[in-house]
Coordinates of C-alpha atoms in Angstrom, one line a residue:
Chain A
X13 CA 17.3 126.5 -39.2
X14 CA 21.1 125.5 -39.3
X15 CA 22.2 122.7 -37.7
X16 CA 25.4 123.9 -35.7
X17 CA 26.5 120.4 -35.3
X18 CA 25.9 116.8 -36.1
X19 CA 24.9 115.3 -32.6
X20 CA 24.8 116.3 -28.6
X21 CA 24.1 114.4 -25.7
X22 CA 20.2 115.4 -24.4
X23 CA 20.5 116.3 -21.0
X24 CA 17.5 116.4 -18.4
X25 CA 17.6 120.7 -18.9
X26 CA 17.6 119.7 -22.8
X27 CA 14.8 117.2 -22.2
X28 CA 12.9 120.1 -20.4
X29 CA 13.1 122.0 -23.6
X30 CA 12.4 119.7 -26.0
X31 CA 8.9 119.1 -23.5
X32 CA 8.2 122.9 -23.7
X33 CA 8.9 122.8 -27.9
X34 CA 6.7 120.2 -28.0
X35 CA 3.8 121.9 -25.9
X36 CA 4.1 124.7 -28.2
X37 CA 4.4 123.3 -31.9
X38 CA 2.5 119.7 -31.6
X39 CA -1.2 121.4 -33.2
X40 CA 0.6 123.8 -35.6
X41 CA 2.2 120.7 -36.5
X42 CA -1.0 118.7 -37.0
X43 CA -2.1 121.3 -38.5
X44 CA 0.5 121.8 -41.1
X45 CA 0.4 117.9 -41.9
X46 CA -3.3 118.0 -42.7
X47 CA -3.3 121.0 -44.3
X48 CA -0.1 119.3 -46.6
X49 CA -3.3 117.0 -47.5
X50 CA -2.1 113.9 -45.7
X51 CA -4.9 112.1 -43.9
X52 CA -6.7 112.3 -40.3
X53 CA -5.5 109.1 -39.3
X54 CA -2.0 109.4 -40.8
X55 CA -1.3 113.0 -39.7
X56 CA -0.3 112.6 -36.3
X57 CA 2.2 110.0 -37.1
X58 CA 3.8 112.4 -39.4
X59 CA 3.9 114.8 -36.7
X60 CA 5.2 112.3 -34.2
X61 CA 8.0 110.9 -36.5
X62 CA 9.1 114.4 -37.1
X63 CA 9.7 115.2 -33.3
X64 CA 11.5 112.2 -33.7
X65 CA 14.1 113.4 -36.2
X66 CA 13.8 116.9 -34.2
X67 CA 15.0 115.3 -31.3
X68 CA 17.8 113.8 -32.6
X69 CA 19.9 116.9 -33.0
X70 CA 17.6 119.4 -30.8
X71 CA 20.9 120.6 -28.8
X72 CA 22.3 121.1 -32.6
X73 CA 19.6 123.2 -33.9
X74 CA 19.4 126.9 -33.6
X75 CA 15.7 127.2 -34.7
X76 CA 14.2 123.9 -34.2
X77 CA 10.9 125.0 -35.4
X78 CA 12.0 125.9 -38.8
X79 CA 13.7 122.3 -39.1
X80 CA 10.4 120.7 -37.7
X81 CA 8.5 122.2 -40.1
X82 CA 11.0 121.5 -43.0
X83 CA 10.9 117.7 -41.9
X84 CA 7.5 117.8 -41.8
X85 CA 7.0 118.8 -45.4
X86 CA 9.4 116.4 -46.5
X87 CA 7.9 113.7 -44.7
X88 CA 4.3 114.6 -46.3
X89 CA 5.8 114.5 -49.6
X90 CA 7.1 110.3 -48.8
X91 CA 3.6 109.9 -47.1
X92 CA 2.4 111.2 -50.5
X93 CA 4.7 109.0 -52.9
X94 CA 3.7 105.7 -50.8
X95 CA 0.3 106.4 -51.0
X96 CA 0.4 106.2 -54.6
X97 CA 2.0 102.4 -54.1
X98 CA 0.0 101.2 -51.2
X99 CA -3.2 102.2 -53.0
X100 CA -2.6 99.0 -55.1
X101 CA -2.1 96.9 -52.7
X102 CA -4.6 98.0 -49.5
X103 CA -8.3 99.4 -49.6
X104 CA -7.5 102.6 -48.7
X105 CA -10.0 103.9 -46.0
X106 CA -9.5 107.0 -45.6
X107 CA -11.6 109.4 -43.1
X108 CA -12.2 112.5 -44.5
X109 CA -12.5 115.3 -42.3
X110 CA -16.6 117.0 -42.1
X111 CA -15.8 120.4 -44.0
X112 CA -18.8 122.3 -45.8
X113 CA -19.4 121.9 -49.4
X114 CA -17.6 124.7 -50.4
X115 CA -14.8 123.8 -48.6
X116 CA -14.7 120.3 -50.2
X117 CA -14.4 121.5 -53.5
X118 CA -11.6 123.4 -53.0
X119 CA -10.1 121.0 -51.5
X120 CA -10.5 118.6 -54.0
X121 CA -9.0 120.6 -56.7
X122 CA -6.0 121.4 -54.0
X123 CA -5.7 117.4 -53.9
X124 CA -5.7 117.2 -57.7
X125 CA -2.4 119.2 -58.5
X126 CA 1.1 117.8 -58.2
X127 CA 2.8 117.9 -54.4
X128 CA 4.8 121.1 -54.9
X129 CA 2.4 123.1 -56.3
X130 CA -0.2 122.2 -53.4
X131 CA 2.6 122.7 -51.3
X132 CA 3.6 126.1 -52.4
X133 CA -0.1 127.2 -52.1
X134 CA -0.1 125.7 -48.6
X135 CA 2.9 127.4 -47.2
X136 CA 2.5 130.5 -48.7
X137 CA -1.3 131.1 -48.8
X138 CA -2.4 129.4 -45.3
X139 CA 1.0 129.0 -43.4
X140 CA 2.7 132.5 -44.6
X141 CA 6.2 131.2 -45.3
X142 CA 8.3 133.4 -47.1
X143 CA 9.3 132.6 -50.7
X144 CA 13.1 132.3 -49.5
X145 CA 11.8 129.2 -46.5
X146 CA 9.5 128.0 -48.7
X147 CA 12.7 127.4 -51.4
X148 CA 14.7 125.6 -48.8
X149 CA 11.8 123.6 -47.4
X150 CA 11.4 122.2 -51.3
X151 CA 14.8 122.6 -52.7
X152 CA 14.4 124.9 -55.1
X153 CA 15.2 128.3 -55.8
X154 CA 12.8 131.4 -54.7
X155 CA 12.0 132.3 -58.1
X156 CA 10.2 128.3 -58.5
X157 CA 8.2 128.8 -55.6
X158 CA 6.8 132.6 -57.5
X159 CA 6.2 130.0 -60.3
X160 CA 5.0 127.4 -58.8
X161 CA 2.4 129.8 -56.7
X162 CA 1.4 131.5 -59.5
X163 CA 0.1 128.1 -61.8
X164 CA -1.0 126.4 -58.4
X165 CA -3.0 129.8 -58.3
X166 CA -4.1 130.0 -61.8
X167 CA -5.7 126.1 -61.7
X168 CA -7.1 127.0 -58.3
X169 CA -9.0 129.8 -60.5
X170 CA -10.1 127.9 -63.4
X171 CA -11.1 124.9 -61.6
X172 CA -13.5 127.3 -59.2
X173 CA -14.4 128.9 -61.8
X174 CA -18.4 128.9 -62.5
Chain B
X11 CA -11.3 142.0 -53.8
X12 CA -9.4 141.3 -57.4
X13 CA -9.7 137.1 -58.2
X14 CA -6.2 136.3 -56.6
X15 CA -7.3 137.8 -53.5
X16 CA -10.6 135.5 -53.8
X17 CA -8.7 132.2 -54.6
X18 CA -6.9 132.6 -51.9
X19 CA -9.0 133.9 -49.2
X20 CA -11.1 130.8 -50.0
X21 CA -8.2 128.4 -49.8
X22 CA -7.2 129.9 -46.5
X23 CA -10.7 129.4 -45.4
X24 CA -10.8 125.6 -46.6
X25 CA -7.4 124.8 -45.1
X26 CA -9.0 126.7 -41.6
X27 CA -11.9 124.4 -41.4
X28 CA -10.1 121.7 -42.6
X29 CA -7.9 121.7 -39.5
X30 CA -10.3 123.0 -36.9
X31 CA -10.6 119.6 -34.9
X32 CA -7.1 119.4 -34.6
X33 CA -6.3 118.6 -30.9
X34 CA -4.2 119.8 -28.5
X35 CA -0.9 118.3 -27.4
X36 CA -0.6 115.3 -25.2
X37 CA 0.2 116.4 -21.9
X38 CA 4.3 115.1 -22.6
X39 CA 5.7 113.8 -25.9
X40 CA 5.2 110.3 -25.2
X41 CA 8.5 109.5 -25.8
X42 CA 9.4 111.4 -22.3
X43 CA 6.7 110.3 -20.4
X44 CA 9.0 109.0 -17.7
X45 CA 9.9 110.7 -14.2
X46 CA 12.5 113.9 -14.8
X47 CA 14.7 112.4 -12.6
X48 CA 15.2 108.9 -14.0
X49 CA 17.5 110.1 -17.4
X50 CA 18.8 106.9 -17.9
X51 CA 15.3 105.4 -18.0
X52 CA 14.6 108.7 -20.3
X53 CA 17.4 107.7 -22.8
X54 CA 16.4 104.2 -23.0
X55 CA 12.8 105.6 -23.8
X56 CA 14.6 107.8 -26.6
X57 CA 16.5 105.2 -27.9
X58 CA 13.7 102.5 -28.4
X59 CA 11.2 105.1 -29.4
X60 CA 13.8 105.8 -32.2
X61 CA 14.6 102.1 -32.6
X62 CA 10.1 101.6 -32.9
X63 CA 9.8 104.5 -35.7
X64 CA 12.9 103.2 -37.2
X65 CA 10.7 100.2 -37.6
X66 CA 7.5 102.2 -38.9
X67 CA 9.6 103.2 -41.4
X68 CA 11.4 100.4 -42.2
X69 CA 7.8 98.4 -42.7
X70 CA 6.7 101.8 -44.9
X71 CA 9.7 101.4 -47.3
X72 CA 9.4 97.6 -47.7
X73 CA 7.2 97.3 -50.3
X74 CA 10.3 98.8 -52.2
X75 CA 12.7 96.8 -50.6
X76 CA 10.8 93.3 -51.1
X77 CA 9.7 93.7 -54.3
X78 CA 13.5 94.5 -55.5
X79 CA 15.1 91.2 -53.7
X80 CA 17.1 89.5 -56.1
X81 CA 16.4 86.8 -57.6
X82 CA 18.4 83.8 -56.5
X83 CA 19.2 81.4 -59.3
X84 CA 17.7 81.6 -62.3
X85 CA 16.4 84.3 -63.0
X86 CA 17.1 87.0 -65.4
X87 CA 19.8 89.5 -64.5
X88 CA 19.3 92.1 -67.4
X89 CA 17.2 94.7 -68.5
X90 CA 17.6 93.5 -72.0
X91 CA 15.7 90.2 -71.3
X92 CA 12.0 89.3 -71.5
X93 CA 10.9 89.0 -68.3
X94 CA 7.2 86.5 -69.0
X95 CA 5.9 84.7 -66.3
X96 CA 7.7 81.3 -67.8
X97 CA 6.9 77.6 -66.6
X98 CA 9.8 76.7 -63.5
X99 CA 11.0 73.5 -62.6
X100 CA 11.4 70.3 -64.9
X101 CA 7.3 70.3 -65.8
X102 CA 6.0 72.2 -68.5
X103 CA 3.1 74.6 -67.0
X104 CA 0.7 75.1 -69.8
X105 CA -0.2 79.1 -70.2
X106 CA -1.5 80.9 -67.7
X107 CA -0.4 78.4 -65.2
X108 CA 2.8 78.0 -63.1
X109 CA 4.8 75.4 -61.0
X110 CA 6.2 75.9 -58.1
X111 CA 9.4 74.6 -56.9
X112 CA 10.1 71.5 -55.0
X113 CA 11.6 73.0 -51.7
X114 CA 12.6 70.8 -48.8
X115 CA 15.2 71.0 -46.3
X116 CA 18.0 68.7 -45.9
X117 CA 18.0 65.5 -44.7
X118 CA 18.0 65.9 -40.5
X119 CA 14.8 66.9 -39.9
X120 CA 11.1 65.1 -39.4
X121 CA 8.6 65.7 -42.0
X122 CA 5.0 66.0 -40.2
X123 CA 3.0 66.7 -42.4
X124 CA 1.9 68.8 -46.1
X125 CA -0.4 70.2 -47.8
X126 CA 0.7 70.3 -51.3
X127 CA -0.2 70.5 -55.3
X128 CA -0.6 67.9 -57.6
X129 CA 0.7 69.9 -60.2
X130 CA 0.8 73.6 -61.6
X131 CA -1.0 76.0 -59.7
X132 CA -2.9 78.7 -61.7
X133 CA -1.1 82.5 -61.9
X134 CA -2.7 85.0 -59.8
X135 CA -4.7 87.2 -62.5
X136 CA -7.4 89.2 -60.5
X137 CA -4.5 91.5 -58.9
X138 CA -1.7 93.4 -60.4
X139 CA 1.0 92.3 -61.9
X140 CA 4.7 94.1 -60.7
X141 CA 8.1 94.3 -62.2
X142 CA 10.9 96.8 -60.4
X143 CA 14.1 97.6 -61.8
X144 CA 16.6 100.0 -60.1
X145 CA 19.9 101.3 -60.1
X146 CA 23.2 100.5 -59.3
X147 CA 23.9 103.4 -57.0
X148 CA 24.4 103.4 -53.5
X149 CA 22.3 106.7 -52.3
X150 CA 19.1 107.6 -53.9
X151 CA 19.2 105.2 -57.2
X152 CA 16.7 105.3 -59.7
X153 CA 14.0 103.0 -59.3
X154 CA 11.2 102.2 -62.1
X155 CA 7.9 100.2 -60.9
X156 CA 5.7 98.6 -63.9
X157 CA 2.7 97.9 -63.1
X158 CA 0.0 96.1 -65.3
X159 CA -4.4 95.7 -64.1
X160 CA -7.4 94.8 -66.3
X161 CA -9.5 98.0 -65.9
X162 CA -12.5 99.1 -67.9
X163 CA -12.6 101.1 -70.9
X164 CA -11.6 104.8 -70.2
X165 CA -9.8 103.7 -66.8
X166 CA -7.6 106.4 -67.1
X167 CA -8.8 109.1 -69.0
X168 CA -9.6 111.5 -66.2
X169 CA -5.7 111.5 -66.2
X170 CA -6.2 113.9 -69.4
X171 CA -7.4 117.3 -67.5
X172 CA -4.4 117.5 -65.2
X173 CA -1.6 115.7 -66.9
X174 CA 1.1 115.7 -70.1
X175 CA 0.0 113.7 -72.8
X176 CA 2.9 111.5 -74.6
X177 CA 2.4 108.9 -77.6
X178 CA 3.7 105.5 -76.5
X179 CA 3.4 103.0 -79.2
X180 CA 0.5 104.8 -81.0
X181 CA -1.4 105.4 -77.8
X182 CA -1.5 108.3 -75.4
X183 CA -0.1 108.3 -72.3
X184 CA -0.7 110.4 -69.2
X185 CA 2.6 111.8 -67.4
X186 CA 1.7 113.0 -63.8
X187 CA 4.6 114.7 -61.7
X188 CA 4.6 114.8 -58.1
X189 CA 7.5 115.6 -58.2
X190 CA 8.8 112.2 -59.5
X191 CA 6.8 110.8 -63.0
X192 CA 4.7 108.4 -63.7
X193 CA 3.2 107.4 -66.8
X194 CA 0.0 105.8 -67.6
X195 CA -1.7 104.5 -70.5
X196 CA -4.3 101.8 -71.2
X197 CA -3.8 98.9 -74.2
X198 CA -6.6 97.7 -76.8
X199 CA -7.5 95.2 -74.7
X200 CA -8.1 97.1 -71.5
X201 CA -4.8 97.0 -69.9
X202 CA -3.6 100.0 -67.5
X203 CA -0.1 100.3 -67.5
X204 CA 1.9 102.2 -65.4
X205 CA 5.3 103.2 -65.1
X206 CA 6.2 104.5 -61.6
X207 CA 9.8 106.4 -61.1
X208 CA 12.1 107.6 -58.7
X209 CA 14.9 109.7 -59.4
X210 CA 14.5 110.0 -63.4
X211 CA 13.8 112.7 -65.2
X212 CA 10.6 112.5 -67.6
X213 CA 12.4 111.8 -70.8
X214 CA 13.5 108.5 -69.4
X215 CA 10.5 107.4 -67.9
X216 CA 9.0 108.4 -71.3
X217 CA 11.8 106.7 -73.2
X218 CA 11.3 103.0 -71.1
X219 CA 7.9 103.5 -71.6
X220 CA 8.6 102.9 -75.5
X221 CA 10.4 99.5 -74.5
X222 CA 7.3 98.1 -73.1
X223 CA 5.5 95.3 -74.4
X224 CA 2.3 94.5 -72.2
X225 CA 0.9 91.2 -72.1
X226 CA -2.6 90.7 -73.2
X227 CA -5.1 90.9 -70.7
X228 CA -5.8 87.7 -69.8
X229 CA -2.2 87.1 -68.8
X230 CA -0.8 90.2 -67.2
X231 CA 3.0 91.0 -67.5
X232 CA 4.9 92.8 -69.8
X233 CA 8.0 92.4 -71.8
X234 CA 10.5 94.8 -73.0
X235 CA 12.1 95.7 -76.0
X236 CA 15.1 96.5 -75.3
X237 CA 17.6 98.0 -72.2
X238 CA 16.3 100.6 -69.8
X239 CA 17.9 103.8 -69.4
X240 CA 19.9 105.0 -66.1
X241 CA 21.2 101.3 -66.2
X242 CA 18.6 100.1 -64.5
X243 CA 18.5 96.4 -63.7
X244 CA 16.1 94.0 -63.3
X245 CA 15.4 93.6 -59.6
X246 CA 12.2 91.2 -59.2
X247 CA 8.9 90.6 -60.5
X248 CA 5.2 89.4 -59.5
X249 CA 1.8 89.5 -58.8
X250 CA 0.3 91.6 -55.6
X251 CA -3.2 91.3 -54.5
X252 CA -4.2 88.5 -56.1
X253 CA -6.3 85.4 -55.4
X254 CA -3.4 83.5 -54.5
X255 CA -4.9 81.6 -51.1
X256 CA -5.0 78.0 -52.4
X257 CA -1.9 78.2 -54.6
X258 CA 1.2 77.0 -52.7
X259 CA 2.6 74.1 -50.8
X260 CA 3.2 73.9 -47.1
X261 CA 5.5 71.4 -46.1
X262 CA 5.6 71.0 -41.6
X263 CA 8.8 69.8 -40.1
X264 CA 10.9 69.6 -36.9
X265 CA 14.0 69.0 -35.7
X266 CA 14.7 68.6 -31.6
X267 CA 12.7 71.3 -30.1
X268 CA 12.4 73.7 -33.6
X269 CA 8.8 73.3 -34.9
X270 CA 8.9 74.8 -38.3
X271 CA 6.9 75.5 -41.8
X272 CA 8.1 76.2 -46.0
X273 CA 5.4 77.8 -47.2
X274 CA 5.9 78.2 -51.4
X275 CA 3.6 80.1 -53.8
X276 CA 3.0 81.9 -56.5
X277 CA 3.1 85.6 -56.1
X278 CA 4.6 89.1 -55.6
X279 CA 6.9 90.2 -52.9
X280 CA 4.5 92.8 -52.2
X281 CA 2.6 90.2 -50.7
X282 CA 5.2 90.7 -47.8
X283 CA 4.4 93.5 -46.4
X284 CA 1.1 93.1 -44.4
X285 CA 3.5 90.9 -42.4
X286 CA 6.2 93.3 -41.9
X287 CA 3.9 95.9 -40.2
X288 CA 2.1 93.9 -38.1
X289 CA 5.5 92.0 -36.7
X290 CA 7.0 93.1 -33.8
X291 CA 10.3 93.8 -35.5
X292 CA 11.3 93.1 -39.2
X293 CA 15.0 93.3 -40.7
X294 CA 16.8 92.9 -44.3
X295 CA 19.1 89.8 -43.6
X296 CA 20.9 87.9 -46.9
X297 CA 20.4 84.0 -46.9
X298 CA 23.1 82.5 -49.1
X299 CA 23.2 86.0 -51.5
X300 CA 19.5 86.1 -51.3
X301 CA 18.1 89.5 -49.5
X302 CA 15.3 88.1 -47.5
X303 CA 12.8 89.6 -44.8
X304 CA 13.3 89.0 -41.4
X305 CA 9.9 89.3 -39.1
X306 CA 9.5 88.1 -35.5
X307 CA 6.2 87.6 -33.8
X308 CA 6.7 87.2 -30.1
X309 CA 8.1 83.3 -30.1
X310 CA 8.0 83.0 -33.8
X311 CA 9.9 84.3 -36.6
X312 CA 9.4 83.9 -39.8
X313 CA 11.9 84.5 -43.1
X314 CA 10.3 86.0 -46.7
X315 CA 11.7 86.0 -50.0
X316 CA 12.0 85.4 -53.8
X317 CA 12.9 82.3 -54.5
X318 CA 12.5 83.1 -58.3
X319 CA 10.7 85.7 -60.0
X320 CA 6.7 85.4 -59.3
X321 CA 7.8 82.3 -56.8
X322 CA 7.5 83.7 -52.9
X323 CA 9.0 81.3 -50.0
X324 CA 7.8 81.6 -46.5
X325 CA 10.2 79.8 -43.9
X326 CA 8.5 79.8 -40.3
X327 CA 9.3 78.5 -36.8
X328 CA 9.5 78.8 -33.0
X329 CA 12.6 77.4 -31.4
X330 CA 15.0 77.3 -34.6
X331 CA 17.9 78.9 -36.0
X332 CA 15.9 79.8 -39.3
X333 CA 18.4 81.2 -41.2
X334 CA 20.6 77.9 -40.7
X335 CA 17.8 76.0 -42.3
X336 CA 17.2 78.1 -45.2
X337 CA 20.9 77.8 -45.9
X338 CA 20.0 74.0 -46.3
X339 CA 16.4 74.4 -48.1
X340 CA 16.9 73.0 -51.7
X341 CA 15.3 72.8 -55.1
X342 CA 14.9 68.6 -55.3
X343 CA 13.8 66.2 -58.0
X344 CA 10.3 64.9 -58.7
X345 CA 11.5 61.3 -57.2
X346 CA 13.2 62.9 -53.9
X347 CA 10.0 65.1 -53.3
X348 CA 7.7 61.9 -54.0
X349 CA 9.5 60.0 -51.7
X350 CA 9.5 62.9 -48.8
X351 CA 5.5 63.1 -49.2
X352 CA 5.3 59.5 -49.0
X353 CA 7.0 59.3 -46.3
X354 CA 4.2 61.3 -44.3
X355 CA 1.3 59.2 -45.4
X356 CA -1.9 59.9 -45.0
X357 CA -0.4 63.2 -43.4
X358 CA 0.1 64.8 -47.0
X359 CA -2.8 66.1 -48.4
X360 CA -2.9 67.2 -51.6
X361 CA -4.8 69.3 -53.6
X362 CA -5.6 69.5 -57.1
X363 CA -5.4 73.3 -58.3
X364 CA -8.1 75.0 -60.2
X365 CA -8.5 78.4 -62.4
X366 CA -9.6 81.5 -59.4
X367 CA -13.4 81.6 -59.5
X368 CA -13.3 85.2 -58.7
X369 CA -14.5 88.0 -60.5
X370 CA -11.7 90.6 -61.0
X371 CA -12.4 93.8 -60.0
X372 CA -11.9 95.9 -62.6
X373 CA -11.1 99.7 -62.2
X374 CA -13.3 101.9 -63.7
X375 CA -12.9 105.3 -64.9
X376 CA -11.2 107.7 -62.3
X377 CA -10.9 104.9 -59.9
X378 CA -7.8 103.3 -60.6
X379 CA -5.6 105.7 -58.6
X380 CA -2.5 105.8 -59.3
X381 CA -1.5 109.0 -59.0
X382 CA -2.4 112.2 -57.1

């Protein structure tokens, strides 16, 4: 997920790549983004900004996946933090996706609890990072994300519960 | 299957369905939609792609920046002042009400025609009510948003299930964390307030809550108490979302083949930002000291800022060199501005301003928002 240096020149064989890495990540990508609770509409934005920033040091990266998926909870986490802003200034319309009812209500109580624990759940519950990429995707240390899993977990539970 | 195997066999079956319309890729990124051959075509399409999400992001960040312009003349520079919505400008505005400069540019130019106030023009109070202050440092400074609304009764208590409780002033507070604080809690009078960080901890955000003084309801704004921690500064104030259509002056002009428009009223620099994402490109540009938002619309531009706190200027043309004008646009006497409208005739309307009719909306319970 390193970045071996700051900036190279995309040639047409790097372009090439960069088409196939596309091909291959763009749903899981769309996926992740939704699934990071960031809307229908807004998700594929995300998604495109983050090949953006991808693209800016593809030569550079030695596992551009890792860093696009790193971007991408980063940039959920802004998306996040301006919704909370914009929502006083703009009647939000937001299209909510058709799930069943059971669905819903999980997935309201998943929206309910603060970014990183949502995110923790997320990653290591639908997405199967590892504690230790799930630490450098957020910043913190392996032993927050076994905390942070473990209350995100715990409200998950009492919420559900009957 | 024990409980956590449950909980999370059902979350990965919500997450599945929740995503199971997601589509496939586009057949090429559409930033390299361009013949294989042609690279130099390819990184010109790079390079404005970049440059057009450069843009999406600078219009998603300036609600920040806007709101945080400073102000130019007169207006408080310290955390330790009061910060009310006071009368500007050598009339008194009685309560509630607010005048707004007398703008015109210097002599040179053709006045057209106006549309103008007799006199003060009533405060937005159906929106919210803004005051940012931020930091002096040059990466990631703290930022603290205050925000004020008339809500009902109980606008905020579903905050209680999933949040910290803290006494401010007598009253509890909800702290949320996501991961940066905010801090809610609603006055006597049915005033939400909300304190909105970035970069503090939670014992500062908790300890400038304790400074703050709202405003009754039927005024909006607060006051503090004292300075704000992390040396925050006062950075600009207003209302957003408000009524605010009738209360300004426009004042038309020209000069050789510039056709241009001062546009003055009273509300937030918030206000800004609905223009920033529909223009076709928008910048941060300093007029005279003042920060000030650049926008372009095909043949027209237009320039955006805080004149004074709560006071918004709009300077808009095709065919000028804007920023050269604003550099001339100054704060005149009654007599000067009396003599400018006269000069126009039966070209300067006027209008005589009167309280919003409108209802405010008023949040309800678990509809206000804030947070996530």
């Amino acid at each position: 997920m390193g970045v071996q240096q700051e900036q190279s020149p995309v040639t047409v064989a790097d372009a090439d790549l960069f088409a196939a890495f596309y091909q291959a990540e763009y749903s899981s990508a769309v996926r992740l983004t939704r699934a990071l609770g960031v809307s229908t509409a807004a998700s594929e934005d995300v998604v495109q900004e983050a090949f953006v920033r991808v693209h800016e040091r593809f030569c550079a990266l030695d596992n551009p996946g890792g860093y696009l998926r790193t971007v991408i909870v980063n940039l959920c986490r802004d998306w996040h933090r301006r919704q909370g802003r914009e929502r006083r200034h703009l009647a939000a319309v937001v299209l909510v996706p058709p799930v069943s009812l059971g669905a819903r209500e999980l997935l309201d109580v998943l929206a309910r609890l603060p970014y990183r624990w949502r995110t923790v759940l997320v990653l290591r519950y639908w997405a199967d990072w590892s504690e230790r990429e799930i630490a450098t995707a957020l910043g913190c240390r392996p032993g927050t994300v076994k905390t942070l899993a473990a209350r995100g977990l715990g409200r998950l539970r009492k919420e559900l519960s009957p | 299957m024990t409980d956590l195997d449950q909980t999370t066999h059902r979350l990965r079956a919500a997450l599945d369905e929740l995503v199971a319309d997601v589509p496939a890729a586009p057949p090429h990124p559409p930033l390299l939609a361009h013949p294989v051959s042609d690279i130099s075509s390819r990184h010109w399409s790079w390079q404005r792609s970049v440059a057009l999400v450069s843009i999406a992001i600078a219009a998603a960040v300036v609600v920040a920046a806007v709101v945080s312009f400073g102000p130019r003349s007169t207006s408080p520079t310290s955390a330790t002042k009061k910060h009310p919505v006071t009368p500007i400008g050598v009339r008194a505005a009685p309560p509630g009400w607010i005048n707004l400069p007398l703008l015109l540019p210097s002599a040179g130019v053709v006045f057209d025609n106006a549309t103008v106030a007799t006199g003060p023009v009533p405060v937005p109070s159906t929106g919210t009510y803004e005051q940012v202050y931020e930091g002096t440092a040059t990466t990631n400074p703290p930022w603290l948003l205050i925000t004020t609304v008339r809500a009902q009764p109980g606008a905020v208590s579903d905050y209680a299930t999933n949040s910290q409780t803290v006494a401010i002033n007598g009253t509890t507070a909800y702290m949320t964390n996501f991961s940066d604080h905010q801090l809610l809690w609603q006055t006597a009078d049915g005033v939400v307030v909300s304190l909105e960080s970035t970069q503090m901890i939670a014992s500062d955000v908790e300890a400038a809550a304790q400074l703050v003084e709202p405003h009754p309801a039927t005024q909006l704004g607060v006051d503090l108490s004292g300075a704000l921690p992390d040396g925050l500064t006062f950075g600009g104030e207003g209302f957003a979302n408000g009524n605010t259509g009738q209360n300004q002056d426009s004042v038309f002009f020209h000069q050789g083949n510039c056709h241009a428009y001062t546009q003055v009223w009273a509300a937030s620099a918030a206000d800004f930002a609905p223009l920033a994402i529909v223009s076709d490109t928008t910048q941060i540009v300093s007029i005279g000291g003042t920060r000030a938002l650049s926008v372009h619309f095909g043949s027209t531009s237009a320039l955006l800022w805080n004149e004074e706190p709560g006071i918004d200027v709009r300077l808009q043309g095709s065919g000028c060199d804007l920023p050269s004008i604003a550099a001339t646009l100054k704060v005149v006497d009654p007599a000067t501005w009396n003599a400018a409208m006269s000069s126009l005739g039966a070209q300067a309307k006027t209008y005589t301003p009167h309280p919003p009719t409108t209802s405010p909306i008023l949040p309800g319970p678990g509809t206000f928002g804030l947070a996530h």
